Coordinates of C-alpha atoms (C1' of nucleotides) in Angstrom, one line a residue:
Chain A
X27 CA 0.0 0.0 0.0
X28 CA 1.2 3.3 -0.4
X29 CA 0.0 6.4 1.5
X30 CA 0.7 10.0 0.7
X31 CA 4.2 11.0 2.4
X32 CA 3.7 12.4 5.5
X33 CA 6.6 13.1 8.3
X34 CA 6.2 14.4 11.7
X35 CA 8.3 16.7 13.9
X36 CA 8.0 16.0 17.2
X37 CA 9.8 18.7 19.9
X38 CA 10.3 17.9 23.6
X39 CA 9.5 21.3 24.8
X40 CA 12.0 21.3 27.8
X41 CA 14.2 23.3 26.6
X42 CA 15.8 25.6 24.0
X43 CA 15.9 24.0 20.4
X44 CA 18.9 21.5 19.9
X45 CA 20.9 22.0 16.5
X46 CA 20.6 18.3 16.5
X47 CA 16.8 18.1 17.0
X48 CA 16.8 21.6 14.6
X49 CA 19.0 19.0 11.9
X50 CA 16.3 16.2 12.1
X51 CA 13.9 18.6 11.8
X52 CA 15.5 20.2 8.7
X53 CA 15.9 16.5 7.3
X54 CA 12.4 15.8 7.8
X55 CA 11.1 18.9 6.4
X56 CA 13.2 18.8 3.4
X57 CA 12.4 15.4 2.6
X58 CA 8.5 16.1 3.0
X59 CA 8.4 19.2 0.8
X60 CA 10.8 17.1 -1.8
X61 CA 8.0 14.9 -2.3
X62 CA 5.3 16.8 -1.9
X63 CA 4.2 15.2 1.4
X64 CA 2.4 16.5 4.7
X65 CA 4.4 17.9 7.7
X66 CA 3.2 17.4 11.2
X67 CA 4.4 19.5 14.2
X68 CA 3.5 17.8 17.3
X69 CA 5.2 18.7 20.8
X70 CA 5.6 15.5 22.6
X71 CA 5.4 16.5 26.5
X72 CA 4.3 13.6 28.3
X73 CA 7.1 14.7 30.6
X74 CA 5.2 17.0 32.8
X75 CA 8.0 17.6 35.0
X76 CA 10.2 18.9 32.6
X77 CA 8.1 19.9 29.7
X78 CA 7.2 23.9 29.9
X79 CA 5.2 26.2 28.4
X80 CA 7.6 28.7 27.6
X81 CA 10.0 25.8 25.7
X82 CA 7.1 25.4 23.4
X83 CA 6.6 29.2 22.4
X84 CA 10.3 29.2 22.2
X85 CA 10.1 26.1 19.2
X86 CA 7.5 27.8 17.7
X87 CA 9.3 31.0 17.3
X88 CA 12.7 29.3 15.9
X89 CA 10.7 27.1 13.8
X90 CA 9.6 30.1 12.3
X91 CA 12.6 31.5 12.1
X92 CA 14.1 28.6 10.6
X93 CA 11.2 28.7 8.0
X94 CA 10.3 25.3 8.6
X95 CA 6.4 25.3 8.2
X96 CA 3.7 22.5 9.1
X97 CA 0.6 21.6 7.7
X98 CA -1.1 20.2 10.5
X99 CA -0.5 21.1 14.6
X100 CA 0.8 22.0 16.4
X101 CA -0.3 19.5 18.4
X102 CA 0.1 18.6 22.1
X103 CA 0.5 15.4 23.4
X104 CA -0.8 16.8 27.1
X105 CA -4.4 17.5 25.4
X106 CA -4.1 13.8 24.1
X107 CA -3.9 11.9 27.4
X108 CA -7.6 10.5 26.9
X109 CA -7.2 9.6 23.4
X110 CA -3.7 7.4 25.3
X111 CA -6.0 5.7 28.2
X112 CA -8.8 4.5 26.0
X113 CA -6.3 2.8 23.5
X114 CA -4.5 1.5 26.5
X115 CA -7.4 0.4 28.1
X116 CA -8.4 -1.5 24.5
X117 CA -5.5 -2.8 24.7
X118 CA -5.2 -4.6 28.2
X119 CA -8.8 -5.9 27.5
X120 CA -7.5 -7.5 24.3
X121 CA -4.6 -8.7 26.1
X122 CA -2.4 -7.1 24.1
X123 CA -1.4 -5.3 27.5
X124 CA -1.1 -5.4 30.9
X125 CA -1.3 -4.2 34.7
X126 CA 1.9 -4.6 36.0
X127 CA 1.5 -4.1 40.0
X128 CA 5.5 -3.8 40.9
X129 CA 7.1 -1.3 43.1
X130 CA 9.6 0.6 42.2
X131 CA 11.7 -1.4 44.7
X132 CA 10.8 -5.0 43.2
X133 CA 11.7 -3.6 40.0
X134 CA 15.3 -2.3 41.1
X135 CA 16.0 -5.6 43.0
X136 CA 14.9 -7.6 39.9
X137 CA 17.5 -5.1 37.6
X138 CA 20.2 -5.8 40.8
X139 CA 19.2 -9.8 40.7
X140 CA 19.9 -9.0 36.8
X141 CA 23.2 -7.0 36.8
X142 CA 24.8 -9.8 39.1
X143 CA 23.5 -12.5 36.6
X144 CA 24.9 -10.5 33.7
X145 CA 21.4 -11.2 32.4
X146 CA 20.2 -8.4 30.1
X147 CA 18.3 -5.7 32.3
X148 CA 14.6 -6.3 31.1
X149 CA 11.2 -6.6 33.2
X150 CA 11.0 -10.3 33.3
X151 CA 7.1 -10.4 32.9
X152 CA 5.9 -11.2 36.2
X153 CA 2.8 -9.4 36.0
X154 CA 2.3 -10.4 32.8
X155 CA 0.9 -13.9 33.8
X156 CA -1.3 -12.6 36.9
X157 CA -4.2 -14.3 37.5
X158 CA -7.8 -12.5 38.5
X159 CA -7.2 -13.7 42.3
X160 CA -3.6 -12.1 42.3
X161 CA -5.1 -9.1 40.9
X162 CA -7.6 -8.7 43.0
X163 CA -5.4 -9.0 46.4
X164 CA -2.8 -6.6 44.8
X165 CA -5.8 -4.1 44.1
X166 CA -7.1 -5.0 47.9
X167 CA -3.8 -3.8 49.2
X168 CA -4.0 -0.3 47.3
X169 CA -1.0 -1.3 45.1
X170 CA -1.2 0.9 42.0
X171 CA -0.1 0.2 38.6
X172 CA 1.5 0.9 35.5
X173 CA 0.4 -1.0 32.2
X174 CA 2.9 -2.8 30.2
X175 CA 2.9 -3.9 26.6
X176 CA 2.8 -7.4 26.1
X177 CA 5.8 -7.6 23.9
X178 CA 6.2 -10.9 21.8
X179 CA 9.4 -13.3 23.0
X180 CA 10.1 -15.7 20.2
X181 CA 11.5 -14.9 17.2
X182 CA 13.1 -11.4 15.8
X183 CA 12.0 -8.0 14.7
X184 CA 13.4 -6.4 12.3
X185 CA 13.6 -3.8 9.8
X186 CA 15.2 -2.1 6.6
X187 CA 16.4 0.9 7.5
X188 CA 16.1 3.6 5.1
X189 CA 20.1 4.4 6.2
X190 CA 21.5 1.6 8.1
X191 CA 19.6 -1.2 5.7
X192 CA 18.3 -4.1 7.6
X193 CA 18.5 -4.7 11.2
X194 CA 17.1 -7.3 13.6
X195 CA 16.6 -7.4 17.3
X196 CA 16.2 -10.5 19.1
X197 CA 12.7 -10.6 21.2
X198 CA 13.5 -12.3 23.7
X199 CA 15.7 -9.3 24.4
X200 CA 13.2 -6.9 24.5
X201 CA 10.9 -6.9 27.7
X202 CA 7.6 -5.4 28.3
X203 CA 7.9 -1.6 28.7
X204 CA 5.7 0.5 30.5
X205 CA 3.0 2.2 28.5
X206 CA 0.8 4.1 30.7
X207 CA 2.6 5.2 33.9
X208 CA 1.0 4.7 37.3
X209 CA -0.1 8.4 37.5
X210 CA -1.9 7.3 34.7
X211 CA 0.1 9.5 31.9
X212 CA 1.4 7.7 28.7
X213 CA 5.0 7.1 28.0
X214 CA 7.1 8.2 25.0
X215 CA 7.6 4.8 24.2
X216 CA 3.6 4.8 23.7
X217 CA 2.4 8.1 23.1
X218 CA 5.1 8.8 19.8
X219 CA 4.0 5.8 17.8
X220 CA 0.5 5.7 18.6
X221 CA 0.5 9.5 17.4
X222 CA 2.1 8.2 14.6
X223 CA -0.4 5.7 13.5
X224 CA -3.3 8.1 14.6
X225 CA -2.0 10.4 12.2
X226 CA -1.1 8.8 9.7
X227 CA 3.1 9.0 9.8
X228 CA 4.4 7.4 6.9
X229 CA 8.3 8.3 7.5
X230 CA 9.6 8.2 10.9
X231 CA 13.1 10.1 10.1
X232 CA 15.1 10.5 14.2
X233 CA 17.9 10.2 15.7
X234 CA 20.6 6.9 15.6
X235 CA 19.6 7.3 19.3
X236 CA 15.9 6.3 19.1
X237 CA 16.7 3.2 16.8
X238 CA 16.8 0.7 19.9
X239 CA 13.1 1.7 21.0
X240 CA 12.1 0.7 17.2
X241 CA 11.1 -2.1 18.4
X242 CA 9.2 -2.1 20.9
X243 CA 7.7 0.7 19.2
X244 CA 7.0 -2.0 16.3
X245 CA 5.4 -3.8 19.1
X246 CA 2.4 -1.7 19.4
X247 CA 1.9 -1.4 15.4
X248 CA 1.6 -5.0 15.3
X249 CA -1.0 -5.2 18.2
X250 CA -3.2 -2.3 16.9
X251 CA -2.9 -4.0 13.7
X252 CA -1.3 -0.7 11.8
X253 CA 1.3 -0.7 9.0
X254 CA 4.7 0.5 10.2
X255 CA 6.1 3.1 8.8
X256 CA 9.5 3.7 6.6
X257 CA 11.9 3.9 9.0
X258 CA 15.4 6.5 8.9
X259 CA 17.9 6.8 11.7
X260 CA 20.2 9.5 11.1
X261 CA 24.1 9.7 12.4
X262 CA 24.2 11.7 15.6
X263 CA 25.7 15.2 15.9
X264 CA 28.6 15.1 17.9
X265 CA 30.9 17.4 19.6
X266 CA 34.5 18.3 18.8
X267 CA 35.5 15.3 21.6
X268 CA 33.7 13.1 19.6
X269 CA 30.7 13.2 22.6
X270 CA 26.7 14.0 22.0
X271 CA 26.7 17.1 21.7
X272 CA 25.9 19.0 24.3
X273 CA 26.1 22.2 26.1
X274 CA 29.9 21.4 27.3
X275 CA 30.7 22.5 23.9
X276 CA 29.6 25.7 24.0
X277 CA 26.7 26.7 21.9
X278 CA 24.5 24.3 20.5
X279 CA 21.2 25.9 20.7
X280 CA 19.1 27.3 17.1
X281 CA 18.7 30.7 19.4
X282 CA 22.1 31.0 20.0
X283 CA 23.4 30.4 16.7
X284 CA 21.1 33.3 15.8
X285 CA 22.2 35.4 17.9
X286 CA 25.2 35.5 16.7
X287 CA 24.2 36.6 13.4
X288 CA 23.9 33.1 11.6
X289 CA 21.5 33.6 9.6
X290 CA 18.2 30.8 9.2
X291 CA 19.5 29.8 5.3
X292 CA 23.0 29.8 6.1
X293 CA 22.3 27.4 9.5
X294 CA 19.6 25.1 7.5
X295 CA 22.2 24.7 4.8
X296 CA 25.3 23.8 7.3
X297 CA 23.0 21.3 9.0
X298 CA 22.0 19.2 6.1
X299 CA 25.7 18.8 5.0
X300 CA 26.2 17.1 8.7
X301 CA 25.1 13.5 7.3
X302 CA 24.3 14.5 3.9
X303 CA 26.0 15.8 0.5
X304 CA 24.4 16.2 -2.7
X305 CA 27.6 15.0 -4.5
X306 CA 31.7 15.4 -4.0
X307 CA 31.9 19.3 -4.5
X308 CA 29.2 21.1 -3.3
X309 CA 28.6 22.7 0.0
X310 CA 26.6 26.1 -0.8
X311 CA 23.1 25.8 -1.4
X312 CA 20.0 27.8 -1.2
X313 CA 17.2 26.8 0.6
X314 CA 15.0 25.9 -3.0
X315 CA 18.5 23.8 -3.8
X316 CA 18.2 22.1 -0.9
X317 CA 14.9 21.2 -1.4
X318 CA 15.1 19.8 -4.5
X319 CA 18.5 18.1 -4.3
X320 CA 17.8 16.5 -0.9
X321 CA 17.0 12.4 -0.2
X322 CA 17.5 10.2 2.4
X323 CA 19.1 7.7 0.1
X324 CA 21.8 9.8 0.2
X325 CA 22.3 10.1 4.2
X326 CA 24.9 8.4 5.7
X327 CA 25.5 6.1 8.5
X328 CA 28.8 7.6 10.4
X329 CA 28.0 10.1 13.2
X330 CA 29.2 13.8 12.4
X331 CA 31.6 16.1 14.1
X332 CA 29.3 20.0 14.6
X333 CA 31.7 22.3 13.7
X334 CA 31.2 25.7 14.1
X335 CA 34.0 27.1 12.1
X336 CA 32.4 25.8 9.5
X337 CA 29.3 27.5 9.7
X338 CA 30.5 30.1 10.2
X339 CA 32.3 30.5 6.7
X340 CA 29.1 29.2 5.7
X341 CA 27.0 32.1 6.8
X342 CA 29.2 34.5 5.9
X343 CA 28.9 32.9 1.9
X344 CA 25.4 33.2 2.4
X345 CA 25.8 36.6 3.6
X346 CA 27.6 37.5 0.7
X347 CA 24.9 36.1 -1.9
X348 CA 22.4 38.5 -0.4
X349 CA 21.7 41.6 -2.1
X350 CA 21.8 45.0 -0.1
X351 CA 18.4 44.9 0.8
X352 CA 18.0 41.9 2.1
X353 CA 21.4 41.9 3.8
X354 CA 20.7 45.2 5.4
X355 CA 17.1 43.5 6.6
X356 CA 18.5 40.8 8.1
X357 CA 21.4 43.2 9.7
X358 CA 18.7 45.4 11.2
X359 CA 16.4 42.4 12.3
X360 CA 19.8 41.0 14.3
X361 CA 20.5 44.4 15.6
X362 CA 16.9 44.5 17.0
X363 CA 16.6 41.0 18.4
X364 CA 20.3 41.7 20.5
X365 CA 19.2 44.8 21.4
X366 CA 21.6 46.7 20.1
X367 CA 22.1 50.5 20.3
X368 CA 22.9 50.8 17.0
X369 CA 19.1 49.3 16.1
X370 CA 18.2 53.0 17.2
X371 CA 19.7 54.5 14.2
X372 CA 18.5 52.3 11.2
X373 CA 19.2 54.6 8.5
X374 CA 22.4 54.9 9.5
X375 CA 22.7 51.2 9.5
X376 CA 21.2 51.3 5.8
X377 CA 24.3 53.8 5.0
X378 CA 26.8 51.3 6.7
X379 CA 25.7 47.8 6.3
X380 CA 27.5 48.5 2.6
X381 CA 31.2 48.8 3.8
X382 CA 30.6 45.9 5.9
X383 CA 28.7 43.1 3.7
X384 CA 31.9 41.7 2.1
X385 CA 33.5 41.5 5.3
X386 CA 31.4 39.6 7.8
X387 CA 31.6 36.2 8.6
X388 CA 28.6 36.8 11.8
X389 CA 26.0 39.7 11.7
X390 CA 27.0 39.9 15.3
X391 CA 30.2 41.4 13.6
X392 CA 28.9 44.2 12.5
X393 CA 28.8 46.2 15.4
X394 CA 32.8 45.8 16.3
X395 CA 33.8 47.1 12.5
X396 CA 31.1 49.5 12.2
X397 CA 30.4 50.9 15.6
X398 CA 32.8 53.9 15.5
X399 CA 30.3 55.6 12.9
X400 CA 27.4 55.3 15.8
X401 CA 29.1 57.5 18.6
X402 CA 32.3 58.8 19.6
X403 CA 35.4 56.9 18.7
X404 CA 37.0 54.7 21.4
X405 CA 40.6 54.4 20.3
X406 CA 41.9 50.4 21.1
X407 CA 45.0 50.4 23.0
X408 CA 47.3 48.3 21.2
X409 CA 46.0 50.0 18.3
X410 CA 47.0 53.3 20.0
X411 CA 50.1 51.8 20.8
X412 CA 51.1 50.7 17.1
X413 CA 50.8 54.5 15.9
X414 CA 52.5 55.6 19.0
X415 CA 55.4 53.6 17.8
X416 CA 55.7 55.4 14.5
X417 CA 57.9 57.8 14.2
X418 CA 55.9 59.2 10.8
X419 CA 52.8 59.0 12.6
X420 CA 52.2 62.6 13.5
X421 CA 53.9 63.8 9.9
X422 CA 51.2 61.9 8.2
X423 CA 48.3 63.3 10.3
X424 CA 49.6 66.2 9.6
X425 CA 49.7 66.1 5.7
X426 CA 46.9 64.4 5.8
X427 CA 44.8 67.4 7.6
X428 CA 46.9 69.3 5.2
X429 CA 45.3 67.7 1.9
X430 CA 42.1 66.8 3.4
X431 CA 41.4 70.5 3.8
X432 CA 41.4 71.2 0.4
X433 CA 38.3 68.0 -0.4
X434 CA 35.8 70.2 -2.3
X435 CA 33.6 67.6 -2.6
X436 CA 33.5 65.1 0.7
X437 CA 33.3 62.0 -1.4
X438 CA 35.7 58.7 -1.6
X439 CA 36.6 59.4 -4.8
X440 CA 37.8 63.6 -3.4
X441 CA 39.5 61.7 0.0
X442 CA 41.6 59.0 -1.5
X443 CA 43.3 61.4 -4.6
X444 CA 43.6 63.4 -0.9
X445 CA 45.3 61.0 1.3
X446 CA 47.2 59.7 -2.2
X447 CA 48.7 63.2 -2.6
X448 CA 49.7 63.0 1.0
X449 CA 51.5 59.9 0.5
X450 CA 53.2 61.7 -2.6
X451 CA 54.0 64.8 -0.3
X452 CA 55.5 63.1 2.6
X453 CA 57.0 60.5 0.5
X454 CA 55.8 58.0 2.6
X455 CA 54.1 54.7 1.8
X456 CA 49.9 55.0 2.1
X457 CA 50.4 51.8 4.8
X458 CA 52.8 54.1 6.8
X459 CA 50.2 57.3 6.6
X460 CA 47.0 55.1 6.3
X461 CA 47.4 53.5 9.4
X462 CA 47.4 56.3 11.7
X463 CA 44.0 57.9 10.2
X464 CA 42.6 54.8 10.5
X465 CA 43.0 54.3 14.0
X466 CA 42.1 57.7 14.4
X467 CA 39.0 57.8 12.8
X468 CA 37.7 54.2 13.5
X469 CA 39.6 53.1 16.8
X470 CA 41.4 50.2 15.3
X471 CA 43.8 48.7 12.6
X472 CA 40.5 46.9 11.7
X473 CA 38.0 48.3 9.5
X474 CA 36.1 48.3 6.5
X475 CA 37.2 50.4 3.4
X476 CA 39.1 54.0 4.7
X477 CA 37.7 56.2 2.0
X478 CA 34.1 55.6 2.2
X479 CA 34.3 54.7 6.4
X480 CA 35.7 58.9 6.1
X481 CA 33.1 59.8 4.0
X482 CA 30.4 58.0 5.9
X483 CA 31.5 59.5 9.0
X484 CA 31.5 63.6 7.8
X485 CA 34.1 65.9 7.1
X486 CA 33.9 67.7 10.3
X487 CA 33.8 64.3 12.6
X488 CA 36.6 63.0 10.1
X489 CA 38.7 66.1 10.9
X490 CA 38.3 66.3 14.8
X491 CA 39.1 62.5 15.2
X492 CA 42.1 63.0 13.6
X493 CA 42.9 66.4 14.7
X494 CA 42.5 64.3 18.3
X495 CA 45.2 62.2 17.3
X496 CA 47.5 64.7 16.0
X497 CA 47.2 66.4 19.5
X498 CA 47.3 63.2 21.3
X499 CA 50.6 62.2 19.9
X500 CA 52.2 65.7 20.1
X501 CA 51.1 66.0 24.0
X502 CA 53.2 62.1 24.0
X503 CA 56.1 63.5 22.6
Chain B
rG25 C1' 27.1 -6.9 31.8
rC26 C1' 23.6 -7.4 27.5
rC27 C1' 21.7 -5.4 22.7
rC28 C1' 22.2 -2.2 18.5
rC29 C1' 24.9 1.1 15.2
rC30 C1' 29.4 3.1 13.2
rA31 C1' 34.7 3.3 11.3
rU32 C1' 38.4 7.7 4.5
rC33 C1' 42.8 13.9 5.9
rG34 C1' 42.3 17.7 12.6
rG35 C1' 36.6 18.5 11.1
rC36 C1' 32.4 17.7 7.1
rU37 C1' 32.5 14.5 3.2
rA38 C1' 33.1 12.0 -2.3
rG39 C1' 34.0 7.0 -3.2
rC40 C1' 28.9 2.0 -3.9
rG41 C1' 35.6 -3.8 -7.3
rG42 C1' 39.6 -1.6 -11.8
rC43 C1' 38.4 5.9 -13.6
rC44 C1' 42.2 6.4 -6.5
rU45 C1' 49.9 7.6 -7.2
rA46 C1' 42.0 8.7 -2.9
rG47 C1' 38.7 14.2 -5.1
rG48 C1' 36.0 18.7 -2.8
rC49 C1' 35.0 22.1 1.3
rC50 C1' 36.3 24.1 6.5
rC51 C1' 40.5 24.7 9.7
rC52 C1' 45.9 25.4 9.6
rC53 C1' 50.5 27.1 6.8
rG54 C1' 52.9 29.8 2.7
rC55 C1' 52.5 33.2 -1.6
rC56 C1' 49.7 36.8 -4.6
rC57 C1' 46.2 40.9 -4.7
rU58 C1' 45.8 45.2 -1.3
rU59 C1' 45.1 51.4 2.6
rU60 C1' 44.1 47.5 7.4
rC61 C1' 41.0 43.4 8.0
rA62 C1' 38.0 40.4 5.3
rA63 C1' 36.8 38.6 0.5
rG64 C1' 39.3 36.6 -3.9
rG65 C1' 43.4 33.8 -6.5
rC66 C1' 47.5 30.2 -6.3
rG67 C1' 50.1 26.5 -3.6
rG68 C1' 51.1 23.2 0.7
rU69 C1' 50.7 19.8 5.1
rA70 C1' 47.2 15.8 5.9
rA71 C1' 43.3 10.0 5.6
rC72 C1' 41.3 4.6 3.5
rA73 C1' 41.9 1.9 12.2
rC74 C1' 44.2 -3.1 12.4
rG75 C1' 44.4 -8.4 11.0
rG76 C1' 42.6 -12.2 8.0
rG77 C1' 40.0 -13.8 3.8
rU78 C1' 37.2 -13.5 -1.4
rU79 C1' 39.0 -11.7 -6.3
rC80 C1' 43.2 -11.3 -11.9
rG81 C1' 42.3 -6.7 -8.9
rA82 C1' 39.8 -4.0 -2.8
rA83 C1' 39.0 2.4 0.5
rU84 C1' 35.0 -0.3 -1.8
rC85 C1' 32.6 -7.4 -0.5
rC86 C1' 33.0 -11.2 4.0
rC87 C1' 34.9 -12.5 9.0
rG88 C1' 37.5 -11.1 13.3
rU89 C1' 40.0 -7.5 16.5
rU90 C1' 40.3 -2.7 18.3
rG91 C1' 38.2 1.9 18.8
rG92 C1' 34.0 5.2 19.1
rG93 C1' 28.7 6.1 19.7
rG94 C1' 23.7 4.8 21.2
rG95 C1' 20.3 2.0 24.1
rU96 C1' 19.3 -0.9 28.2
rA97 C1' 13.8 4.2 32.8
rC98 C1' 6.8 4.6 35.3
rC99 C1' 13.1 10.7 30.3
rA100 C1' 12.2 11.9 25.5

RNA sequence: GCCCCCAUCGGCUAGCGGCCUAGGCCCCCGCCCUUUCAAGGCGGUAACACGGGUUCGAAUCCCGUUGGGGGUACCA
């Protein structure tokens, strides 16, 4: 049979949005609108305890951001809980599943009993063969329960893997797991694939992580009689050390990524190469590219390294590709979200975003090369210290003023014949008399082009800045 | 302990038996361009974990070893 392609994503809220999680997500997403197929968002917080409110307006938001989209949700698995107990309870009264009366002490001693054995750490079914009468006395003494899934012991499970190919599991392995807890709440382990048959998941595209629970997972579409789905276990994202990544290595959340001025195309982009190329050469690709060049036959099986360096030449490609517009959009959006000061002056952003596009790597960039045309000038000590150090420092300034006085027109075209002809006049190279104006006028040896950063900033704020320095270095000497 | 997965340069990867004296990208190192820094151009260092097979031929197939990862919850 085949049913129209439809994938889920399914967040934990508990926290913010995992690079990993935001890279399955990505996969799925790119996969589904590949084929033309359905996308399901569906927030999966049976964990009560850690599952928040705020984590799930926090996915929304980055989803958006990402510019994944859904066509159906975004559901809750909390406002599904009675949907969970009538299926469960179908599902004891077939058999299928059980009331399993242990305490949580019984259960440890059986895992201790286990350990020492070296006997696989499983429930060993004791509950699963209760009579009525034992029922009934357990009930009498107020014991409360969980209900496990009667999970077949003979023979194998297995399936082909749309990345790892086929894969078995020995039942008799497997154990009954807890469906329903005793508080009455369902379990992951029950709520995600009975949300998947409910609604109609054909591709169930996770982590290498969740591939052990496949199947016991497999157990509960074989006793509600549902067709499994196509199955795809990606590589995990690991650290630098080779570890899950994890917050040890720094920043692994979507919202932190962004910001630091990695931009949504540039991030989805980096995260699909982690486990997936198109071919042997290419690494930049729009979002549309991606979508059309994207399949899971082409995942791979070996876990991947996040690296951020990376993604960061990434973003600043895709930075690069933008037009002015857009790049001076996206500048000001990041401004605004970091709350910037500069954010208050957008036009002034509009005038400088220019002599900054080719240059950034990070949005969050912008700021250090640019700032000195927001507010007064603070000169960078071992900058200082550099034109301190040259003995034709205050000689340039002061041809320099000399030439610049005579800029009819404050344009970068007028300024560089003017700081050429002060070159010419002192006889000095433009590195030796360009370095001192720079610092002057921008507070580093760092910024973006001298001309236009002098015309940006006005002839009269050009003039007193390095005026400044001309009086700072005489009052030195 | 038990189960499962994985194994090409420092990192991401191409490679699906001969096209491989192993290709691309990031990082790193030189050089060029240049008013600084970026960007760009050119060049360089650097890998098939190990041991057995199979084959005329193995990075590619099989087995084992080692190493890494994941799971083993009334977390997801």
């Amino acid at each position: 049979m085949n049913r129209p392609v439809c994938v889920r994503l399914p967040p934990s809220p508990t926290g913010l949005l995992h690079v990993g999680s935001a890279r399955t997500f990505v996969y799925n997403w790119l996969f589904a609108r590949g084929v033309g197929g359905r996308v399901v968002l569906r927030f999966e917080d049976t964990d009560t305890e850690r599952s928040t409110a705020g984590a799930i307006e926090q996915a929304l938001r980055v989803l958006g951001w990402l510019g994944i989209d859904w066509d159906d949700g975004p559901y809750r698995q909390t406002e599904r809980f009675p949907l969970y107990a009538a299926a469960a309870a179908r599902l004891v009264t077939s058999g299928a599943a059980y009331r399993c009366y242990c305490t949580a002490e019984e259960l440890e001693a059986e895992r201790e009993r286990r350990r020492a054995a070296e006997l696989p750490l499983i429930y060993g079914g004791r509950c699963r063969s209760l009579d009525s009468a034992q029922q009934a006395a357990f009930e009498a003494e107020g014991r409360g329960f969980a209900v496990r899934l009667a999970v077949p012991r003979e023979g194998v499970t297995s399936i082909v893997d749309v990345v790892r190919g086929s894969v078995e599991w020995d039942n008799a392995l497997l154990g009954d797991h807890v469906i329903m807890r005793s508080d009455g709440s369902p379990t992951y382990q029950f709520a995600n694939p009975f949300d998947d048959i409910d609604m109609g998941i054909t591709h169930v595209i996770r982590g290498e992580d969740l591939l052990s629970s496949t199947p016991r997972q497999l157990a509960l579409y074989q006793a509600l009689g549902a067709e499994p789905p196509t199955y795809c276990h990606l590589p995990m994202v690991l650290g630098t050390d080779k570890k899950r990544l994890s917050k040890r290595h720094g920043a692994v959340s979507v919202e932190e990524f962004r910001d630091r001025g990695v931009i949504a195309d540039a991030l989805v982009n980096y995260v699909a190469l982690v486990g997936w190329s198109y071919d042997d050469h290419t690494t930049y690709m729009t979002r549309g590219e991606l979508r059309e060049r994207f399949t899971l036959e082409r995942v791979n099986r070996s876990p991947g390294v996040f690296d951020p360096d990376k993604l960061e030449w990434l973003n600043g490609e895709h930075l690069r590709a933008l037009d002015a517009g857009a790049f001076t959009a996206l500048l000001l959006e990041h401004l605004q979200r970091i709350g910037s000061r500069l954010a208050d002056q957008p036009a002034r952003v509009a005038e400088a975003a220019p002599l900054a596009h080719e240059k950034l790597r990070l949005l969050s960039q912008f700021e250090g090369l640019c700032g000195f045309l927001f507010g007064p000038v603070e000169i960078d000590p071992i900058a200082w210290d550099k034109v301190a150090a040259e003995p034709e420092a205050a000689q340039s300034l002061a041809a320099v003023l000399a030439e610049l006085a005579g800029v009819a027109e404050w344009r970068a075209g007028a300024i560089e014949a003017a700081l050429r002809a002060a070159c010419d006049a002192t006889g000095l190279k433009p590195r030796v008399v360009f370095t001192p104006v720079r610092v002057a006028i921008t507070g580093g040896t760092v910024s973006p082009g001298l001309y236009e950063s002098l015309e940006l900033l006005g002839r009269d704020e050009s003039l007193a800045r390095i005026r400044a320095a001309a009086g700072r270095l005489a009052t030195a000497a």
